[in-house]
mmCIF file of C-alpha atoms in Angstrom:
data_model
loop_
_atom_site.group_PDB
_atom_site.id
_atom_site.type_symbol
_atom_site.label_atom_id
_atom_site.label_comp_id
_atom_site.label_asym_id
_atom_site.label_seq_id
_atom_site.Cartn_x
_atom_site.Cartn_y
_atom_site.Cartn_z
ATOM 1 C CA UNK A 285 10.122 -102.334 -40.869
ATOM 2 C CA UNK A 286 7.239 -100.128 -39.965
ATOM 3 C CA UNK A 287 7.388 -97.216 -37.557
ATOM 4 C CA UNK A 288 5.346 -97.628 -34.403
ATOM 5 C CA UNK A 289 3.455 -95.031 -32.395
ATOM 6 C CA UNK A 290 2.099 -95.489 -28.855
ATOM 7 C CA UNK A 291 -1.186 -97.341 -28.535
ATOM 8 C CA UNK A 292 -4.238 -95.243 -27.892
ATOM 9 C CA UNK A 293 -4.870 -96.918 -24.543
ATOM 10 C CA UNK A 294 -2.839 -98.488 -21.794
ATOM 11 C CA UNK A 295 0.587 -97.912 -20.309
ATOM 12 C CA UNK A 296 2.176 -94.856 -21.906
ATOM 13 C CA UNK A 297 5.515 -95.452 -20.141
ATOM 14 C CA UNK A 298 6.270 -98.516 -22.278
ATOM 15 C CA UNK A 299 6.763 -97.636 -25.935
ATOM 16 C CA UNK A 300 7.185 -99.926 -28.944
ATOM 17 C CA UNK A 301 10.400 -99.362 -30.908
ATOM 18 C CA UNK A 302 11.033 -99.846 -34.593
ATOM 19 C CA UNK A 303 11.985 -103.521 -34.175
ATOM 20 C CA UNK A 304 8.734 -105.045 -35.399
ATOM 21 C CA UNK A 305 8.992 -108.305 -37.284
ATOM 22 C CA UNK A 306 6.445 -110.538 -38.951
ATOM 23 C CA UNK A 307 7.188 -114.255 -38.954
ATOM 24 C CA UNK A 308 5.673 -117.055 -40.995
ATOM 25 C CA UNK A 309 3.549 -118.398 -38.132
ATOM 26 C CA UNK A 310 2.936 -118.051 -34.405
ATOM 27 C CA UNK A 311 6.093 -117.066 -32.528
ATOM 28 C CA UNK A 312 6.878 -119.913 -30.125
ATOM 29 C CA UNK A 313 9.927 -118.484 -28.345
ATOM 30 C CA UNK A 314 12.507 -115.690 -28.313
ATOM 31 C CA UNK A 315 16.073 -115.510 -27.006
ATOM 32 C CA UNK A 316 18.615 -112.717 -26.813
ATOM 33 C CA UNK A 317 22.323 -113.374 -27.290
ATOM 34 C CA UNK A 318 25.259 -110.979 -27.668
ATOM 35 C CA UNK A 319 24.368 -108.852 -30.722
ATOM 36 C CA UNK A 320 21.524 -111.159 -31.791
ATOM 37 C CA UNK A 321 17.858 -111.914 -31.196
ATOM 38 C CA UNK A 322 16.622 -115.390 -32.099
ATOM 39 C CA UNK A 323 13.004 -116.185 -32.905
ATOM 40 C CA UNK A 324 11.370 -119.538 -33.583
ATOM 41 C CA UNK A 325 7.912 -119.986 -35.060
ATOM 42 C CA UNK A 326 5.598 -122.939 -35.540
ATOM 43 C CA UNK A 327 6.553 -123.515 -39.180
ATOM 44 C CA UNK A 328 9.951 -124.971 -38.206
ATOM 45 C CA UNK A 329 11.618 -121.625 -38.892
ATOM 46 C CA UNK A 330 14.461 -120.290 -36.747
ATOM 47 C CA UNK A 331 15.548 -116.725 -37.518
ATOM 48 C CA UNK A 332 18.532 -114.764 -36.245
ATOM 49 C CA UNK A 333 18.247 -110.970 -36.168
ATOM 50 C CA UNK A 334 20.877 -108.316 -35.621
ATOM 51 C CA UNK A 335 19.703 -106.574 -32.449
ATOM 52 C CA UNK A 336 21.187 -103.245 -33.558
ATOM 53 C CA UNK A 337 20.240 -102.732 -37.214
ATOM 54 C CA UNK A 338 17.327 -105.245 -37.105
ATOM 55 C CA UNK A 339 18.429 -107.138 -40.213
ATOM 56 C CA UNK A 340 17.719 -110.849 -40.535
ATOM 57 C CA UNK A 341 21.100 -112.593 -40.627
ATOM 58 C CA UNK A 342 20.074 -116.216 -41.102
ATOM 59 C CA UNK A 343 17.076 -118.498 -41.501
ATOM 60 C CA UNK A 344 17.034 -122.206 -40.644
ATOM 61 C CA UNK A 345 14.041 -124.347 -41.636
ATOM 62 C CA UNK A 346 14.999 -127.785 -40.342
ATOM 63 C CA UNK A 347 13.276 -128.325 -36.984
ATOM 64 C CA UNK A 348 10.611 -126.883 -34.698
ATOM 65 C CA UNK A 349 11.966 -125.033 -31.633
ATOM 66 C CA UNK A 350 9.896 -124.511 -28.469
ATOM 67 C CA UNK A 351 12.472 -123.037 -26.083
ATOM 68 C CA UNK A 352 15.984 -121.596 -26.112
ATOM 69 C CA UNK A 353 18.727 -120.725 -23.626
ATOM 70 C CA UNK A 354 22.255 -119.382 -23.912
ATOM 71 C CA UNK A 355 24.780 -121.415 -21.904
ATOM 72 C CA UNK A 356 28.566 -121.019 -21.987
ATOM 73 C CA UNK A 357 28.310 -118.941 -25.155
ATOM 74 C CA UNK A 358 26.276 -121.547 -27.031
ATOM 75 C CA UNK A 359 22.630 -121.648 -28.081
ATOM 76 C CA UNK A 360 20.614 -124.599 -26.766
ATOM 77 C CA UNK A 361 17.267 -125.265 -28.446
ATOM 78 C CA UNK A 362 14.527 -127.558 -27.165
ATOM 79 C CA UNK A 363 12.741 -129.089 -30.131
ATOM 80 C CA UNK A 364 9.522 -130.903 -30.964
ATOM 81 C CA UNK A 365 11.465 -134.025 -31.993
ATOM 82 C CA UNK A 366 12.441 -134.462 -28.305
ATOM 83 C CA UNK A 367 16.057 -133.398 -28.859
ATOM 84 C CA UNK A 368 18.026 -130.440 -27.516
ATOM 85 C CA UNK A 369 20.277 -128.986 -30.177
ATOM 86 C CA UNK A 370 23.513 -127.267 -29.254
ATOM 87 C CA UNK A 371 24.685 -124.563 -31.662
ATOM 88 C CA UNK A 372 27.383 -121.955 -31.872
ATOM 89 C CA UNK A 373 26.250 -118.369 -32.450
ATOM 90 C CA UNK A 374 27.672 -118.795 -35.958
ATOM 91 C CA UNK A 375 24.847 -121.280 -36.734
ATOM 92 C CA UNK A 376 26.900 -124.457 -36.506
ATOM 93 C CA UNK A 377 25.574 -127.474 -34.641
ATOM 94 C CA UNK A 378 28.154 -128.874 -32.216
ATOM 95 C CA UNK A 379 26.076 -131.349 -30.253
ATOM 96 C CA UNK A 380 22.699 -132.845 -29.435
ATOM 97 C CA UNK A 381 21.239 -133.886 -26.103
ATOM 98 C CA UNK A 382 19.038 -136.967 -26.446
ATOM 99 C CA UNK A 383 16.874 -138.302 -23.645
ATOM 100 C CA UNK A 384 13.369 -136.856 -23.743
ATOM 101 C CA UNK A 385 10.656 -138.838 -25.478
ATOM 102 C CA UNK A 386 8.463 -135.903 -26.526
ATOM 103 C CA UNK A 387 8.738 -132.152 -27.214
ATOM 104 C CA UNK A 388 11.188 -130.242 -25.003
ATOM 105 C CA UNK A 389 9.062 -127.347 -23.758
ATOM 106 C CA UNK A 390 11.275 -125.408 -21.316
ATOM 107 C CA UNK A 391 14.876 -125.131 -20.108
ATOM 108 C CA UNK A 392 16.718 -123.546 -17.206
ATOM 109 C CA UNK A 393 20.382 -123.010 -16.328
ATOM 110 C CA UNK A 394 21.318 -123.547 -12.669
ATOM 111 C CA UNK A 395 25.049 -123.311 -12.004
ATOM 112 C CA UNK A 396 26.804 -125.866 -14.178
ATOM 113 C CA UNK A 397 23.655 -127.826 -14.958
ATOM 114 C CA UNK A 398 20.938 -127.545 -17.595
ATOM 115 C CA UNK A 399 17.392 -128.503 -16.609
ATOM 116 C CA UNK A 400 14.890 -129.375 -19.345
ATOM 117 C CA UNK A 401 11.187 -130.095 -19.099
ATOM 118 C CA UNK A 402 9.153 -131.928 -21.701
ATOM 119 C CA UNK A 403 5.791 -133.119 -22.845
ATOM 120 C CA UNK A 404 6.894 -136.559 -21.608
ATOM 121 C CA UNK A 405 6.143 -135.281 -18.056
ATOM 122 C CA UNK A 406 9.799 -135.473 -16.981
ATOM 123 C CA UNK A 407 12.565 -133.055 -16.083
ATOM 124 C CA UNK A 408 16.091 -133.967 -17.069
ATOM 125 C CA UNK A 409 19.332 -132.616 -15.589
ATOM 126 C CA UNK A 410 22.344 -132.341 -17.921
ATOM 127 C CA UNK A 411 26.000 -131.522 -17.388
ATOM 128 C CA UNK A 412 28.154 -129.336 -19.632
ATOM 129 C CA UNK A 413 29.216 -132.388 -21.664
ATOM 130 C CA UNK A 414 25.622 -133.212 -22.582
ATOM 131 C CA UNK A 415 25.337 -136.195 -20.235
ATOM 132 C CA UNK A 416 21.976 -136.730 -18.539
ATOM 133 C CA UNK A 417 22.692 -136.900 -14.799
ATOM 134 C CA UNK A 418 19.171 -137.315 -13.484
ATOM 135 C CA UNK A 419 15.535 -137.657 -14.512
ATOM 136 C CA UNK A 420 12.923 -136.122 -12.236
ATOM 137 C CA UNK A 421 9.442 -137.609 -12.420
ATOM 138 C CA UNK A 422 6.215 -136.975 -10.596
ATOM 139 C CA UNK A 423 4.134 -134.678 -12.773
ATOM 140 C CA UNK A 424 1.084 -136.202 -14.436
ATOM 141 C CA UNK A 425 1.167 -133.984 -17.514
ATOM 142 C CA UNK A 426 3.513 -131.842 -19.633
ATOM 143 C CA UNK A 427 6.143 -129.651 -17.973
ATOM 144 C CA UNK A 428 5.436 -126.073 -19.041
ATOM 145 C CA UNK A 429 7.953 -123.915 -17.122
ATOM 146 C CA UNK A 430 11.046 -124.093 -14.913
ATOM 147 C CA UNK A 431 12.534 -121.480 -12.583
ATOM 148 C CA UNK A 432 15.108 -121.275 -9.787
ATOM 149 C CA UNK A 433 14.093 -119.710 -6.470
ATOM 150 C CA UNK A 434 15.586 -119.790 -2.963
ATOM 151 C CA UNK A 435 17.964 -122.658 -3.711
ATOM 152 C CA UNK A 436 15.328 -124.851 -5.338
ATOM 153 C CA UNK A 437 14.035 -125.513 -8.846
ATOM 154 C CA UNK A 438 10.292 -125.115 -9.362
ATOM 155 C CA UNK A 439 8.487 -126.863 -12.220
ATOM 156 C CA UNK A 440 5.051 -125.962 -13.552
ATOM 157 C CA UNK A 441 2.845 -128.446 -15.308
ATOM 158 C CA UNK A 442 -0.328 -128.818 -17.297
ATOM 159 C CA UNK A 443 -1.481 -131.100 -14.470
ATOM 160 C CA UNK A 444 -2.247 -127.939 -12.447
ATOM 161 C CA UNK A 445 0.578 -128.312 -9.939
ATOM 162 C CA UNK A 446 3.976 -126.783 -9.233
ATOM 163 C CA UNK A 447 6.692 -129.011 -7.807
ATOM 164 C CA UNK A 448 9.652 -127.879 -5.724
ATOM 165 C CA UNK A 449 12.935 -129.767 -6.181
ATOM 166 C CA UNK A 450 16.006 -129.642 -3.976
ATOM 167 C CA UNK A 451 19.563 -129.632 -5.427
ATOM 168 C CA UNK A 452 19.810 -133.438 -5.388
ATOM 169 C CA UNK A 453 16.596 -133.884 -7.360
ATOM 170 C CA UNK A 454 14.140 -134.718 -4.609
ATOM 171 C CA UNK A 455 10.633 -133.297 -4.740
ATOM 172 C CA UNK A 456 10.170 -131.582 -1.376
ATOM 173 C CA UNK A 457 6.788 -129.944 -1.986
ATOM 174 C CA UNK A 458 3.862 -129.900 -4.407
ATOM 175 C CA UNK A 459 2.022 -126.586 -4.735
ATOM 176 C CA UNK A 460 -1.638 -127.107 -5.588
ATOM 177 C CA UNK A 461 -3.185 -123.655 -5.641
ATOM 178 C CA UNK A 462 -4.050 -123.686 -9.353
ATOM 179 C CA UNK A 463 -7.235 -125.303 -10.671
ATOM 180 C CA UNK A 464 -6.074 -125.511 -14.294
ATOM 181 C CA UNK A 465 -2.860 -125.852 -16.266
ATOM 182 C CA UNK A 466 0.033 -123.766 -14.916
ATOM 183 C CA UNK A 467 1.546 -122.035 -17.929
ATOM 184 C CA UNK A 468 4.422 -119.891 -16.635
ATOM 185 C CA UNK A 469 6.532 -118.942 -13.607
ATOM 186 C CA UNK A 470 8.408 -115.833 -12.489
ATOM 187 C CA UNK A 471 10.307 -114.642 -9.423
ATOM 188 C CA UNK A 472 9.479 -111.043 -8.510
ATOM 189 C CA UNK A 473 10.236 -109.027 -5.388
ATOM 190 C CA UNK A 474 11.338 -112.177 -3.558
ATOM 191 C CA UNK A 475 8.158 -114.160 -4.298
ATOM 192 C CA UNK A 476 7.254 -116.907 -6.735
ATOM 193 C CA UNK A 477 4.460 -116.056 -9.184
ATOM 194 C CA UNK A 478 2.579 -118.528 -11.368
ATOM 195 C CA UNK A 479 0.293 -117.847 -14.312
ATOM 196 C CA UNK A 480 -2.383 -120.306 -15.321
ATOM 197 C CA UNK A 481 -4.995 -121.135 -17.903
ATOM 198 C CA UNK A 482 -7.738 -119.806 -15.612
ATOM 199 C CA UNK A 483 -6.477 -116.237 -16.346
ATOM 200 C CA UNK A 484 -5.099 -115.634 -12.829
ATOM 201 C CA UNK A 485 -1.610 -115.035 -11.447
ATOM 202 C CA UNK A 486 -0.872 -116.455 -8.005
ATOM 203 C CA UNK A 487 1.754 -115.198 -5.574
ATOM 204 C CA UNK A 488 3.466 -117.759 -3.312
ATOM 205 C CA UNK A 489 5.391 -117.108 -0.095
ATOM 206 C CA UNK A 490 8.490 -118.895 1.236
ATOM 207 C CA UNK A 491 6.277 -121.564 2.832
ATOM 208 C CA UNK A 492 4.743 -122.320 -0.581
ATOM 209 C CA UNK A 493 1.382 -120.817 0.320
ATOM 210 C CA UNK A 494 -0.762 -118.646 -1.941
ATOM 211 C CA UNK A 495 -0.788 -115.171 -0.420
ATOM 212 C CA UNK A 496 -2.324 -113.214 -3.298
ATOM 213 C CA UNK A 497 -4.297 -113.804 -6.471
ATOM 214 C CA UNK A 498 -3.876 -111.224 -9.241
ATOM 215 C CA UNK A 499 -6.891 -110.703 -11.493
ATOM 216 C CA UNK A 500 -6.996 -108.683 -14.684
ATOM 217 C CA UNK A 501 -6.452 -110.953 -17.669
ATOM 218 C CA UNK A 502 -9.399 -112.471 -19.535
ATOM 219 C CA UNK A 503 -7.494 -115.343 -21.053
ATOM 220 C CA UNK A 504 -4.762 -117.834 -20.126
ATOM 221 C CA UNK A 505 -1.644 -116.221 -18.654
ATOM 222 C CA UNK A 506 0.985 -117.614 -20.990
ATOM 223 C CA UNK A 507 4.214 -115.828 -20.057
ATOM 224 C CA UNK A 508 5.743 -113.527 -17.445
ATOM 225 C CA UNK A 509 9.016 -111.618 -17.074
ATOM 226 C CA UNK A 510 10.484 -109.028 -14.736
ATOM 227 C CA UNK A 511 11.469 -105.801 -16.476
ATOM 228 C CA UNK A 512 12.674 -102.613 -14.750
ATOM 229 C CA UNK A 513 11.247 -103.407 -11.301
ATOM 230 C CA UNK A 514 7.839 -104.472 -12.583
ATOM 231 C CA UNK A 515 6.273 -107.795 -13.428
ATOM 232 C CA UNK A 516 4.898 -108.082 -16.963
ATOM 233 C CA UNK A 517 2.444 -110.771 -18.034
ATOM 234 C CA UNK A 518 1.237 -111.824 -21.465
ATOM 235 C CA UNK A 519 -2.035 -113.581 -22.151
ATOM 236 C CA UNK A 520 -4.312 -115.247 -24.616
ATOM 237 C CA UNK A 521 -6.484 -112.134 -24.296
ATOM 238 C CA UNK A 522 -3.809 -110.321 -26.437
ATOM 239 C CA UNK A 523 -2.851 -107.872 -23.657
ATOM 240 C CA UNK A 524 0.385 -107.235 -21.778
ATOM 241 C CA UNK A 525 -0.172 -106.219 -18.168
ATOM 242 C CA UNK A 526 2.269 -104.392 -15.919
ATOM 243 C CA UNK A 527 2.206 -105.182 -12.169
ATOM 244 C CA UNK A 528 3.803 -103.194 -9.351
ATOM 245 C CA UNK A 529 5.536 -104.576 -6.250
ATOM 246 C CA UNK A 530 2.223 -103.969 -4.458
ATOM 247 C CA UNK A 531 0.604 -106.445 -6.892
ATOM 248 C CA UNK A 532 -1.435 -103.692 -8.515
ATOM 249 C CA UNK A 533 -2.019 -103.595 -12.254
ATOM 250 C CA UNK A 534 -0.471 -100.267 -13.246
ATOM 251 C CA UNK A 535 -0.676 -100.622 -17.012
ATOM 252 C CA UNK A 536 -2.327 -102.528 -19.835
ATOM 253 C CA UNK A 537 -0.546 -102.547 -23.173
ATOM 254 C CA UNK A 538 -2.467 -103.133 -26.382
ATOM 255 C CA UNK A 539 -0.617 -104.018 -29.563
ATOM 256 C CA UNK A 540 -0.786 -107.722 -30.388
ATOM 257 C CA UNK A 541 -3.907 -108.829 -32.224
ATOM 258 C CA UNK A 542 -3.846 -112.438 -31.037
ATOM 259 C CA UNK A 543 -2.598 -114.457 -28.083
ATOM 260 C CA UNK A 544 0.819 -113.564 -26.674
ATOM 261 C CA UNK A 545 3.001 -116.653 -26.357
ATOM 262 C CA UNK A 546 6.465 -115.510 -25.316
ATOM 263 C CA UNK A 547 8.362 -112.674 -23.615
ATOM 264 C CA UNK A 548 12.083 -112.023 -23.272
ATOM 265 C CA UNK A 549 14.111 -109.215 -21.689
ATOM 266 C CA UNK A 550 17.355 -108.403 -23.457
ATOM 267 C CA UNK A 551 19.690 -105.396 -23.591
ATOM 268 C CA UNK A 552 17.315 -103.083 -21.733
ATOM 269 C CA UNK A 553 14.264 -103.939 -23.822
ATOM 270 C CA UNK A 554 11.243 -106.215 -23.572
ATOM 271 C CA UNK A 555 10.483 -108.422 -26.572
ATOM 272 C CA UNK A 556 7.096 -110.083 -27.088
ATOM 273 C CA UNK A 557 5.869 -112.584 -29.656
ATOM 274 C CA UNK A 558 2.516 -114.159 -30.326
ATOM 275 C CA UNK A 559 0.020 -115.950 -32.492
ATOM 276 C CA UNK A 560 -0.308 -112.854 -34.684
ATOM 277 C CA UNK A 561 3.145 -113.823 -36.083
ATOM 278 C CA UNK A 562 4.633 -110.553 -34.831
ATOM 279 C CA UNK A 563 7.608 -109.682 -32.618
ATOM 280 C CA UNK A 564 7.593 -106.323 -30.838
ATOM 281 C CA UNK A 565 10.415 -104.605 -29.004
ATOM 282 C CA UNK A 566 9.385 -102.371 -26.101
ATOM 283 C CA UNK A 567 11.408 -99.865 -24.095
ATOM 284 C CA UNK A 568 10.597 -97.826 -21.024
ATOM 285 C CA UNK A 569 9.988 -94.201 -21.961
ATOM 286 C CA UNK A 570 12.149 -91.506 -20.359
ATOM 287 C CA UNK A 571 9.860 -89.278 -18.332
#
């Protein structure tokens, strides 16, 4: 561990805590579970950390993980070998979902179904028994993000579009406001937001129209989360930006030294990981 002090510039209300970890390679994804924080890097290393005392509890070096979700008390991991592994929180594999043909890049829980998106350009819908109920096609490139909003599932893709799916798996709209790969999605203040490789964040209304374009990043917008009534975005420019409900950038946080890849909110804290092989834990300062 190394003690952190606030950065010399940026948003002084968000402070890094002592949870600062260095992984073997770029941090691909993070996931919080009761008492634990999981991290996966690009050297096929999955690590489980105690979220309280920050000790590493286990290390698995068997497969490359690109996304994780917790569902019914189990850890689901989307992997580069096209499989979704199902583990207990005691590190025991209890199942595997097989159906994708390439890397599983993102997952989403909606009710009693798991949605997964892959580099094979498809979205698959799974039940709690691991049976694939449906395959949604239509994107021309990799699926990069999934999110639920207003009774629909939205999928982002490297083909530059966002598709809107109804509960029975029909594509009811294709959102085409982005000129380059759409990298991430978030729902904030009742609106859908999308981040793309062109360094912008777009805000979409209920009629799937772009109503605002947020500028500020100088690199691809790779991840977004909502934390304490603000939208936070991470980018290839190494910065975290904090956006208000008025779509104003109210803070820029400098700490990572390379592209930020992933963000996760867990137990009142914001976790970030990036190509600099580092995980930071951030908390809102009491003012």
